[in-house]
Short mmCIF file of C-alpha atoms in Angstrom, two decimals:
data_model
loop_
_atom_site.label_atom_id
_atom_site.label_comp_id
_atom_site.label_asym_id
_atom_site.label_seq_id
_atom_site.Cartn_x
_atom_site.Cartn_y
_atom_site.Cartn_z
CA UNK A 1 88.49 104.31 50.18
CA UNK A 2 89.09 107.68 50.42
CA UNK A 3 91.20 109.66 52.51
CA UNK A 4 90.49 109.54 56.52
CA UNK A 5 91.61 112.26 58.00
CA UNK A 6 91.14 110.79 61.79
CA UNK A 7 90.98 107.15 61.97
CA UNK A 8 88.29 105.45 62.71
CA UNK A 9 87.98 103.28 66.19
CA UNK A 10 88.16 100.30 66.52
CA UNK A 11 86.66 98.49 70.00
CA UNK A 12 87.74 94.48 70.20
CA UNK A 13 85.67 92.47 71.96
CA UNK A 14 87.51 88.63 72.36
CA UNK A 15 86.96 85.45 74.84
CA UNK A 16 87.43 82.62 74.49
CA UNK A 17 84.53 79.97 73.00
CA UNK A 18 81.18 80.09 74.23
CA UNK A 19 81.26 82.67 76.62
CA UNK A 20 78.77 85.86 75.72
CA UNK A 21 80.99 87.41 73.85
CA UNK A 22 77.97 87.86 70.89
CA UNK A 23 75.66 88.46 73.85
CA UNK A 24 77.03 91.14 75.12
CA UNK A 25 77.93 92.76 72.27
CA UNK A 26 74.93 93.06 71.27
CA UNK A 27 73.39 94.69 74.51
CA UNK A 28 76.49 97.53 74.26
CA UNK A 29 75.73 98.60 70.31
CA UNK A 30 71.79 98.73 71.66
CA UNK A 31 73.25 101.55 72.96
CA UNK A 32 75.21 103.23 70.66
CA UNK A 33 74.54 105.63 67.82
CA UNK A 34 75.22 106.73 64.57
CA UNK A 35 76.49 104.66 61.73
CA UNK A 36 78.04 101.51 64.09
CA UNK A 37 80.09 99.14 61.86
CA UNK A 38 80.22 95.57 63.63
CA UNK A 39 82.52 93.35 62.30
CA UNK A 40 83.08 88.96 63.78
CA UNK A 41 85.57 86.60 62.74
CA UNK A 42 83.77 83.88 64.10
CA UNK A 43 79.60 82.34 64.24
CA UNK A 44 78.63 82.55 68.04
CA UNK A 45 75.17 80.56 68.79
CA UNK A 46 73.74 83.51 69.35
CA UNK A 47 72.63 85.68 66.63
CA UNK A 48 73.71 89.27 66.05
CA UNK A 49 71.46 92.21 66.25
CA UNK A 50 72.53 94.50 63.78
CA UNK A 51 74.67 93.68 60.72
CA UNK A 52 77.72 92.17 60.37
CA UNK A 53 81.08 92.14 59.01
CA UNK A 54 81.87 88.70 58.24
CA UNK A 55 85.81 88.05 58.43
CA UNK A 56 88.04 84.88 58.72
CA UNK A 57 90.11 84.13 61.73
CA UNK A 58 92.90 86.01 61.47
CA UNK A 59 96.57 84.33 61.08
CA UNK A 60 100.22 85.22 60.84
CA UNK A 61 99.58 84.73 56.80
CA UNK A 62 96.61 85.79 55.83
CA UNK A 63 96.16 89.20 57.58
CA UNK A 64 96.50 91.21 54.34
CA UNK A 65 93.89 89.00 52.70
CA UNK A 66 91.37 89.97 56.00
CA UNK A 67 92.43 93.46 56.05
CA UNK A 68 91.37 93.51 51.95
CA UNK A 69 88.18 91.96 53.06
CA UNK A 70 87.50 94.27 56.32
CA UNK A 71 88.21 97.59 53.61
CA UNK A 72 86.30 96.19 50.68
CA UNK A 73 82.84 95.58 53.03
CA UNK A 74 83.01 98.79 55.02
CA UNK A 75 83.59 100.72 52.40
CA UNK A 76 81.38 103.55 51.53
CA UNK A 77 79.49 102.90 54.59
CA UNK A 78 80.28 106.21 56.52
CA UNK A 79 80.22 104.09 60.21
CA UNK A 80 82.19 106.20 62.78
CA UNK A 81 83.32 103.22 65.02
CA UNK A 82 83.96 99.75 64.31
CA UNK A 83 82.93 96.91 67.31
CA UNK A 84 85.12 93.60 66.63
CA UNK A 85 84.56 90.01 67.97
CA UNK A 86 87.75 88.55 67.22
CA UNK A 87 87.96 84.77 67.49
CA UNK A 88 88.92 83.55 70.73
CA UNK A 89 91.98 81.11 69.55
CA UNK A 90 93.56 84.19 67.66
CA UNK A 91 96.60 85.71 69.90
CA UNK A 92 96.21 88.76 70.21
CA UNK A 93 99.77 89.58 68.76
CA UNK A 94 98.43 88.49 65.40
CA UNK A 95 95.30 90.63 65.97
CA UNK A 96 97.20 93.18 66.59
CA UNK A 97 98.88 92.60 63.78
CA UNK A 98 96.27 93.13 61.35
CA UNK A 99 96.09 97.13 62.66
CA UNK A 100 99.34 97.69 62.36
CA UNK A 101 100.81 96.11 59.92
CA UNK A 102 98.46 95.89 57.22
CA UNK A 103 96.97 98.60 54.99
CA UNK A 104 94.24 98.50 58.35
CA UNK A 105 96.65 101.02 59.37
CA UNK A 106 95.52 104.41 57.75
CA UNK A 107 92.22 104.16 58.25
CA UNK A 108 91.16 102.48 61.36
CA UNK A 109 93.01 102.53 65.14
CA UNK A 110 92.90 100.03 67.33
CA UNK A 111 90.94 101.86 70.72
CA UNK A 112 90.31 99.63 73.23
CA UNK A 113 89.51 95.73 74.15
CA UNK A 114 87.37 94.14 75.96
CA UNK A 115 87.51 90.90 77.18
CA UNK A 116 84.30 88.64 77.94
CA UNK A 117 84.02 85.47 80.09
CA UNK A 118 81.93 83.72 82.45
CA UNK A 119 81.93 82.06 85.74
CA UNK A 120 81.34 78.40 84.61
CA UNK A 121 84.18 79.49 81.96
CA UNK A 122 86.92 80.58 84.25
CA UNK A 123 86.31 78.53 87.18
CA UNK A 124 86.70 74.87 84.54
CA UNK A 125 88.28 75.81 81.59
CA UNK A 126 90.50 78.47 82.76
CA UNK A 127 94.40 77.44 82.00
CA UNK A 128 93.40 74.33 79.44
CA UNK A 129 92.56 76.13 76.74
CA UNK A 130 95.43 76.78 75.11
CA UNK A 131 97.82 80.05 75.62
CA UNK A 132 95.91 82.56 73.76
CA UNK A 133 93.31 83.20 76.37
CA UNK A 134 95.82 84.32 78.09
CA UNK A 135 97.79 86.93 75.39
CA UNK A 136 93.65 88.35 74.99
CA UNK A 137 93.47 89.08 78.96
CA UNK A 138 96.90 90.26 79.35
CA UNK A 139 95.85 93.32 76.90
CA UNK A 140 92.54 94.29 78.20
CA UNK A 141 91.35 97.13 79.12
CA UNK A 142 88.02 96.00 80.41
CA UNK A 143 87.07 92.67 81.32
CA UNK A 144 83.16 91.79 81.32
CA UNK A 145 81.45 89.19 83.37
CA UNK A 146 78.81 87.89 82.07
CA UNK A 147 76.80 87.15 85.18
CA UNK A 148 73.61 88.37 83.69
CA UNK A 149 71.93 91.21 81.50
CA UNK A 150 69.65 93.85 82.84
CA UNK A 151 66.24 92.27 83.87
CA UNK A 152 67.92 88.73 83.79
CA UNK A 153 68.12 86.72 87.23
CA UNK A 154 71.46 85.94 88.39
CA UNK A 155 73.07 82.97 87.38
CA UNK A 156 75.97 82.40 89.65
CA UNK A 157 76.43 82.44 93.05
CA UNK A 158 77.80 84.76 94.92
CA UNK A 159 81.38 83.14 96.08
CA UNK A 160 81.78 81.49 92.50
CA UNK A 161 81.58 85.24 91.18
CA UNK A 162 83.96 86.51 94.21
CA UNK A 163 86.24 83.45 93.24
CA UNK A 164 86.30 84.73 90.08
CA UNK A 165 87.30 88.22 90.39
CA UNK A 166 90.04 87.54 92.28
CA UNK A 167 91.47 85.36 89.75
CA UNK A 168 91.59 87.50 86.89
CA UNK A 169 92.09 90.67 88.89
CA UNK A 170 95.38 87.74 89.82
CA UNK A 171 96.12 87.74 86.13
CA UNK A 172 95.45 91.43 84.81
CA UNK A 173 95.51 93.35 87.08
CA UNK A 174 95.69 96.67 84.93
CA UNK A 175 92.97 95.60 83.56
CA UNK A 176 89.27 97.76 84.59
CA UNK A 177 86.58 94.91 86.22
CA UNK A 178 82.78 95.39 85.78
CA UNK A 179 79.91 93.11 85.15
CA UNK A 180 77.56 92.94 82.43
CA UNK A 181 74.33 94.30 84.59
CA UNK A 182 76.12 96.92 85.41
CA UNK A 183 75.92 98.34 81.58
CA UNK A 184 71.93 99.25 82.16
CA UNK A 185 71.81 102.24 80.05
CA UNK A 186 73.24 104.32 77.51
CA UNK A 187 75.31 106.79 79.72
CA UNK A 188 76.92 103.85 81.49
CA UNK A 189 77.73 102.49 77.94
CA UNK A 190 79.55 105.70 76.85
CA UNK A 191 81.44 106.21 80.16
CA UNK A 192 82.54 102.25 79.67
CA UNK A 193 83.71 102.54 75.68
CA UNK A 194 85.75 105.92 76.45
CA UNK A 195 87.68 105.87 80.22
CA UNK A 196 90.52 104.47 79.77
CA UNK A 197 92.98 104.08 82.73
CA UNK A 198 92.47 108.09 83.59
CA UNK A 199 92.55 107.79 87.06
CA UNK A 200 96.10 107.59 87.65
CA UNK A 201 96.27 111.20 85.94
CA UNK A 202 93.57 113.16 87.27
CA UNK A 203 94.91 112.08 90.65
CA UNK A 204 98.61 112.84 89.71
CA UNK A 205 97.26 116.44 88.38
CA UNK A 206 95.45 116.81 91.26
CA UNK A 207 98.04 116.48 93.37
CA UNK A 208 99.66 118.81 91.48
CA UNK A 209 96.97 121.96 91.76
CA UNK A 210 97.16 121.19 96.04
CA UNK A 211 100.64 121.35 95.79
CA UNK A 212 100.75 124.56 94.03
CA UNK A 213 97.94 126.14 96.18
CA UNK A 214 99.37 124.58 99.56
CA UNK A 215 103.05 125.94 97.82
CA UNK A 216 100.97 129.50 97.08
CA UNK A 217 99.44 130.15 100.53
CA UNK A 218 102.31 128.98 102.24
CA UNK A 219 104.85 130.88 100.59
CA UNK A 220 102.29 134.10 101.61
CA UNK A 221 102.78 133.37 104.94
CA UNK A 222 105.14 133.90 108.33
CA UNK A 223 108.35 133.52 107.08
CA UNK A 224 109.46 131.06 109.41
CA UNK A 225 106.94 128.44 107.35
CA UNK A 226 107.66 129.27 103.74
CA UNK A 227 111.31 128.73 105.19
CA UNK A 228 110.59 125.51 106.34
CA UNK A 229 108.55 124.94 103.49
CA UNK A 230 110.81 125.47 100.46
CA UNK A 231 113.71 123.18 102.21
CA UNK A 232 111.15 120.63 102.03
CA UNK A 233 110.22 120.99 98.38
CA UNK A 234 114.08 121.24 97.58
CA UNK A 235 114.79 118.10 99.89
CA UNK A 236 111.49 116.10 97.60
CA UNK A 237 112.19 117.26 94.35
CA UNK A 238 116.58 116.25 95.01
CA UNK A 239 115.37 112.81 96.65
CA UNK A 240 112.34 112.02 93.54
CA UNK A 241 115.46 112.93 91.14
CA UNK A 242 118.21 110.70 92.71
CA UNK A 243 115.05 107.85 92.86
CA UNK A 244 114.17 107.81 89.94
CA UNK A 245 117.60 107.38 87.82
CA UNK A 246 118.01 104.22 90.11
CA UNK A 247 114.41 103.03 89.12
CA UNK A 248 114.28 103.23 85.92
CA UNK A 249 118.07 101.71 85.85
CA UNK A 250 116.86 99.38 87.81
CA UNK A 251 113.40 98.64 85.42
CA UNK A 252 114.86 98.70 82.33
CA UNK A 253 117.20 95.76 83.84
CA UNK A 254 114.35 93.69 85.28
CA UNK A 255 112.35 94.37 82.01
CA UNK A 256 115.08 92.44 79.90
CA UNK A 257 115.63 90.33 81.91
CA UNK A 258 112.30 88.83 81.39
CA UNK A 259 111.02 89.39 78.39
CA UNK A 260 115.03 87.81 76.58
CA UNK A 261 116.03 85.10 79.21
CA UNK A 262 114.52 82.09 79.16
CA UNK A 263 112.12 81.41 81.81
CA UNK A 264 113.98 77.62 82.31
CA UNK A 265 117.23 79.27 82.33
CA UNK A 266 116.75 80.21 86.02
CA UNK A 267 114.17 77.42 86.80
CA UNK A 268 115.97 74.41 85.35
CA UNK A 269 118.42 75.12 88.05
CA UNK A 270 116.50 75.54 91.38
CA UNK A 271 115.38 72.11 91.03
CA UNK A 272 117.13 69.35 92.82
CA UNK A 273 118.39 68.95 96.31
CA UNK A 274 118.05 71.66 98.70
CA UNK A 275 121.85 72.88 99.08
CA UNK A 276 122.39 72.76 95.49
CA UNK A 277 118.50 74.85 94.73
CA UNK A 278 119.60 77.78 97.39
CA UNK A 279 123.03 78.02 96.11
CA UNK A 280 121.58 79.08 92.75
CA UNK A 281 118.66 80.97 94.29
CA UNK A 282 121.05 83.62 95.37
CA UNK A 283 123.38 83.63 92.26
CA UNK A 284 119.83 83.87 90.71
CA UNK A 285 119.03 87.09 93.10
CA UNK A 286 121.92 88.79 92.11
CA UNK A 287 121.96 88.23 88.63
CA UNK A 288 118.45 88.87 87.93
CA UNK A 289 118.05 92.50 88.73
CA UNK A 290 114.14 92.15 89.56
CA UNK A 291 112.27 94.85 91.61
CA UNK A 292 110.73 93.46 94.72
CA UNK A 293 106.82 93.75 93.32
CA UNK A 294 108.00 91.34 90.28
CA UNK A 295 109.86 88.64 92.62
CA UNK A 296 106.79 87.43 93.59
CA UNK A 297 105.22 86.08 89.96
CA UNK A 298 108.74 85.00 89.73
CA UNK A 299 108.33 82.76 93.25
CA UNK A 300 104.57 81.81 92.13
CA UNK A 301 106.09 80.36 88.73
CA UNK A 302 108.99 78.58 90.82
CA UNK A 303 106.90 76.97 93.52
CA UNK A 304 104.52 75.79 90.61
CA UNK A 305 107.42 74.31 89.20
CA UNK A 306 108.01 72.02 91.62
CA UNK A 307 111.07 74.00 92.81
CA UNK A 308 111.58 73.38 96.82
CA UNK A 309 109.57 76.50 98.39
CA UNK A 310 112.80 77.42 100.53
CA UNK A 311 114.97 77.73 97.49
CA UNK A 312 111.97 80.01 95.80
CA UNK A 313 111.63 81.93 98.76
CA UNK A 314 115.16 82.83 99.33
CA UNK A 315 115.51 84.42 95.59
CA UNK A 316 111.95 85.99 96.59
CA UNK A 317 113.68 87.41 99.36
CA UNK A 318 116.97 87.93 98.75
CA UNK A 319 117.33 89.06 95.24
CA UNK A 320 115.49 92.83 95.66
CA UNK A 321 118.74 93.22 98.61
CA UNK A 322 121.18 91.21 96.84
CA UNK A 323 121.23 92.12 93.14
CA UNK A 324 123.77 95.11 91.37
CA UNK A 325 121.41 97.80 91.07
CA UNK A 326 119.92 97.65 94.61
CA UNK A 327 123.71 97.39 95.95
CA UNK A 328 125.09 100.68 93.68
CA UNK A 329 122.22 102.40 94.52
CA UNK A 330 122.62 101.98 98.40
CA UNK A 331 126.05 102.81 97.91
CA UNK A 332 125.11 105.80 96.31
CA UNK A 333 122.80 107.08 98.67
CA UNK A 334 125.37 106.38 101.40
CA UNK A 335 128.47 108.29 100.37
CA UNK A 336 131.70 107.66 102.13
CA UNK A 337 129.44 105.30 104.54
CA UNK A 338 130.06 101.92 102.38
CA UNK A 339 129.53 100.08 105.56
CA UNK A 340 125.40 100.57 105.18
CA UNK A 341 126.07 98.98 102.14
CA UNK A 342 127.94 95.98 103.40
CA UNK A 343 125.35 95.80 106.31
CA UNK A 344 122.50 95.70 104.28
CA UNK A 345 123.91 93.17 102.09
CA UNK A 346 125.03 90.42 105.39
CA UNK A 347 122.19 91.22 107.29
CA UNK A 348 119.20 91.05 103.67
CA UNK A 349 120.85 87.36 103.71
CA UNK A 350 121.00 86.32 107.11
CA UNK A 351 117.13 87.17 107.08
CA UNK A 352 116.25 86.08 104.18
CA UNK A 353 118.42 81.97 104.78
CA UNK A 354 116.68 82.52 108.57
CA UNK A 355 113.43 82.77 107.12
CA UNK A 356 114.10 80.70 103.78
CA UNK A 357 114.77 77.28 106.18
CA UNK A 358 111.77 77.95 108.17
CA UNK A 359 109.65 76.75 105.61
CA UNK A 360 111.76 73.90 105.12
CA UNK A 361 108.87 71.59 106.33
CA UNK A 362 106.00 72.97 105.20
CA UNK A 363 102.78 71.32 105.22
CA UNK A 364 100.75 73.55 103.18
CA UNK A 365 102.98 73.09 100.13
CA UNK A 366 100.39 71.84 97.82
CA UNK A 367 97.56 74.90 98.71
CA UNK A 368 100.71 77.26 97.34
CA UNK A 369 99.84 75.37 94.02
CA UNK A 370 96.28 74.80 94.23
CA UNK A 371 94.02 76.66 90.95
CA UNK A 372 97.43 77.86 89.38
CA UNK A 373 97.36 78.54 85.78
CA UNK A 374 98.86 75.48 83.98
CA UNK A 375 100.85 78.16 81.33
CA UNK A 376 103.61 80.50 82.98
CA UNK A 377 103.25 83.75 82.68
CA UNK A 378 106.11 86.49 82.83
CA UNK A 379 107.00 88.35 86.11
CA UNK A 380 104.79 91.44 86.08
CA UNK A 381 102.08 90.98 82.57
CA UNK A 382 99.90 88.24 81.55
CA UNK A 383 101.77 87.64 78.35
CA UNK A 384 103.19 85.01 77.42
CA UNK A 385 106.59 85.92 76.42
CA UNK A 386 107.90 82.17 75.32
CA UNK A 387 105.52 82.17 72.81
CA UNK A 388 107.22 85.64 71.98
CA UNK A 389 109.58 84.84 68.89
CA UNK A 390 110.54 87.58 66.89
CA UNK A 391 113.42 90.12 68.22
CA UNK A 392 110.52 93.21 67.44
CA UNK A 393 107.87 91.81 69.40
CA UNK A 394 110.27 90.84 72.33
CA UNK A 395 111.32 94.80 71.76
CA UNK A 396 108.05 96.24 71.95
CA UNK A 397 106.88 93.43 75.11
CA UNK A 398 110.83 94.49 76.85
CA UNK A 399 109.24 98.83 76.86
CA UNK A 400 105.60 97.97 77.33
CA UNK A 401 106.67 96.25 80.62
CA UNK A 402 108.93 98.77 81.64
CA UNK A 403 106.50 101.42 81.01
CA UNK A 404 103.64 99.65 83.02
CA UNK A 405 106.75 99.05 86.01
CA UNK A 406 107.61 102.16 85.85
CA UNK A 407 103.16 103.76 86.40
CA UNK A 408 102.88 101.36 88.42
CA UNK A 409 105.50 102.68 91.27
CA UNK A 410 106.55 106.14 90.08
CA UNK A 411 103.28 107.14 92.23
CA UNK A 412 105.29 105.10 95.87
CA UNK A 413 108.47 107.48 94.98
CA UNK A 414 106.58 110.72 94.42
CA UNK A 415 104.56 109.81 97.53
CA UNK A 416 106.59 108.45 99.98
CA UNK A 417 109.30 111.12 99.05
CA UNK A 418 107.22 113.61 99.71
CA UNK A 419 106.17 112.17 103.25
CA UNK A 420 109.98 111.52 104.44
CA UNK A 421 110.76 115.42 103.29
CA UNK A 422 107.88 116.39 105.88
CA UNK A 423 109.48 114.65 108.31
CA UNK A 424 112.41 116.11 107.68
CA UNK A 425 111.90 119.27 108.10
CA UNK A 426 109.14 119.03 110.67
CA UNK A 427 110.05 116.36 112.57
CA UNK A 428 113.10 116.61 113.82
CA UNK A 429 112.85 118.50 117.40
CA UNK A 430 109.25 116.35 117.87
CA UNK A 431 112.08 113.10 117.40
CA UNK A 432 114.47 114.38 119.24
CA UNK A 433 112.12 115.26 121.97
CA UNK A 434 111.06 111.44 122.77
CA UNK A 435 115.08 110.37 121.93
CA UNK A 436 115.10 107.84 119.47
CA UNK A 437 118.43 107.74 119.66
CA UNK A 438 118.38 105.98 123.38
CA UNK A 439 115.67 103.47 122.59
CA UNK A 440 116.59 101.04 120.34
CA UNK A 441 113.21 98.82 120.39
CA UNK A 442 111.20 101.86 119.30
CA UNK A 443 113.32 103.22 116.29
CA UNK A 444 112.94 99.81 115.14
CA UNK A 445 109.28 99.02 115.17
CA UNK A 446 108.70 102.31 114.18
CA UNK A 447 111.18 101.38 110.78
CA UNK A 448 109.81 98.00 109.95
CA UNK A 449 106.59 99.79 109.83
CA UNK A 450 107.25 102.80 108.18
CA UNK A 451 108.94 100.35 105.42
CA UNK A 452 105.49 98.55 105.22
CA UNK A 453 103.26 101.48 104.76
CA UNK A 454 105.72 103.45 101.86
CA UNK A 455 106.18 100.72 100.25
CA UNK A 456 108.84 101.82 97.98
CA UNK A 457 111.00 100.24 95.49
CA UNK A 458 114.13 98.09 95.60
CA UNK A 459 115.87 100.30 93.76
CA UNK A 460 115.86 103.31 95.20
CA UNK A 461 114.49 102.91 99.04
CA UNK A 462 118.57 104.00 99.76
CA UNK A 463 117.47 107.09 98.47
CA UNK A 464 114.73 108.01 101.05
CA UNK A 465 116.24 106.39 104.43
CA UNK A 466 119.54 108.21 103.42
CA UNK A 467 117.64 111.62 104.30
CA UNK A 468 115.72 109.58 107.11
CA UNK A 469 119.43 109.29 108.48
CA UNK A 470 120.12 112.30 109.65
CA UNK A 471 117.22 112.16 112.25
CA UNK A 472 116.94 108.40 112.42
CA UNK A 473 120.39 105.78 113.78
CA UNK A 474 121.57 103.18 111.75
CA UNK A 475 119.54 100.01 113.02
CA UNK A 476 116.53 101.54 112.23
CA UNK A 477 117.93 102.43 109.17
CA UNK A 478 119.24 99.35 108.27
CA UNK A 479 115.87 97.61 109.36
CA UNK A 480 114.01 99.84 106.76
CA UNK A 481 116.49 99.00 104.21
CA UNK A 482 115.99 95.13 104.77
CA UNK A 483 112.11 94.75 105.43
CA UNK A 484 110.88 97.12 103.07
CA UNK A 485 111.90 95.18 99.84
CA UNK A 486 110.71 91.75 101.18
CA UNK A 487 107.76 92.17 102.84
CA UNK A 488 105.56 96.24 102.68
CA UNK A 489 102.20 96.81 101.84
CA UNK A 490 101.94 96.45 97.93
CA UNK A 491 103.70 93.06 98.40
CA UNK A 492 101.29 92.11 101.10
CA UNK A 493 98.05 92.15 99.09
CA UNK A 494 100.27 90.94 95.87
CA UNK A 495 100.65 87.93 97.95
CA UNK A 496 97.42 87.51 99.67
CA UNK A 497 95.73 87.40 96.20
CA UNK A 498 98.28 84.97 95.34
CA UNK A 499 98.12 82.27 97.97
CA UNK A 500 96.36 81.35 101.39
CA UNK A 501 96.12 83.56 103.95
CA UNK A 502 98.22 81.22 106.78
CA UNK A 503 100.91 81.03 104.48
CA UNK A 504 101.47 84.73 104.61
CA UNK A 505 100.81 85.81 107.66
CA UNK A 506 103.40 83.20 109.18
CA UNK A 507 105.47 84.91 106.38
CA UNK A 508 104.90 88.14 107.74
CA UNK A 509 105.36 87.44 111.21
CA UNK A 510 108.52 85.60 110.27
CA UNK A 511 110.01 88.70 108.43
CA UNK A 512 109.39 90.99 111.08
CA UNK A 513 110.82 88.92 113.49
CA UNK A 514 113.85 88.07 111.87
CA UNK A 515 114.33 91.68 111.03
CA UNK A 516 113.73 92.55 114.73
CA UNK A 517 116.05 90.63 115.39
CA UNK A 518 118.91 91.03 113.19
CA UNK A 519 118.79 95.03 113.16
CA UNK A 520 119.13 94.56 117.35
CA UNK A 521 122.15 92.21 116.89
CA UNK A 522 123.56 94.53 114.82
CA UNK A 523 123.35 97.61 117.27
CA UNK A 524 124.37 95.88 120.15
CA UNK A 525 127.97 94.04 117.93
CA UNK A 526 128.59 97.88 116.57
CA UNK A 527 127.57 99.76 119.76
CA UNK A 528 125.90 101.93 117.19
CA UNK A 529 122.52 102.48 120.16
CA UNK A 530 123.68 102.15 124.26
CA UNK A 531 121.35 101.97 126.26
#
């Protein structure tokens, strides 16, 4: 084949058998212009509307032969893009190997992955058809639900469709979700083909532009306002840099443990009598430095394997507070005030134990595991770690896992740091006016609400709390440091999407009450606030 300067983009349309891949692909290609190649690794019931390069299903052993077959068929065709209808039974890692480790890597480049499915399949078969579907879902950029095509009547009721959407969003929150009927014309099809997670980048760009504009305006305003803004900017930058160092460390440890440590290592030890399970939950919370958002899917995996609810809850609640990364970050943030780190550990354990034991006789245990997939997946990714055997694949998964965690958490750190810097720069006199130091209940309530809204990762929240400590008394700071890792806005949304609402609401109320009581008791025991 002649030398190609720009690799040909490959769009993969995947999904399980008989879920409408060919139907959707026929519709998409009817709106694509130019010379478009089409390849298929399986023959579906629906005939293809355009010529197809037929390929055998790729396996671990025949990737080179499949690559040679595809190169021969596209030679001289002058295609500008390739659409591949993948076999629904092939793990995505095998398909990825076809384009990365064969002669195709000089000619083609994987551009985007579409996962096509239907409402009946998701309701009846998802989780019962092997592991390949989960690996495909975990790499999907866009999930297309085959509700109907333009001009057709819907074949699923609205409630069923909503339930399926929530199920898919729980499994792969990183993917964009659309319905086939929304692909109405060439413009919308082109948009779905070209868009690739640019929303975050646009928001960051817009944020920097707004910040630069505001900074320029303020610097040319009154001297006092400009001086305050300089202080806010310096505090913001310093907090972000310090918080990022511990965020990256925590993400690296969390990703390494979830990728390289077998899931059964902890699960086997958490089964059995409650006392033993609770003890191992504390040990696991200490040695597994997972972030608070990662502990929720691990909790889900534990209860799906019949680990007692109090033990699984204790692991989820205590881990983000007592793991070494959080302890070190708290000690570093409050250098010279080691009692803050000690109080955070002691009070955090007390709250976690109290709330966990309150669920000892919880009567809704069956509802917590209802509808869970039969295959366990890793905490912050839908990739099934247990099926990855080579060191190279594990390293790649580790890097992908860490990257996704960082991109998910970094905006919270940047935004929370900016709000706290503004809080410090402009609210000091206001707080003194309202005298939070003499109003214990108001202080604790305010910090509980702030911890919930800011949703900061537990590996970096101590830096934020340190900046608040000049205006907020210590009991309020501890309420912030204890409640935030256990329950914040992002965790509430994740829990609400995974578990029944009564369980989530009871957990939130229990944590609020326990954290409030712990902070109140600490204040009176130490005499840090006098009323």
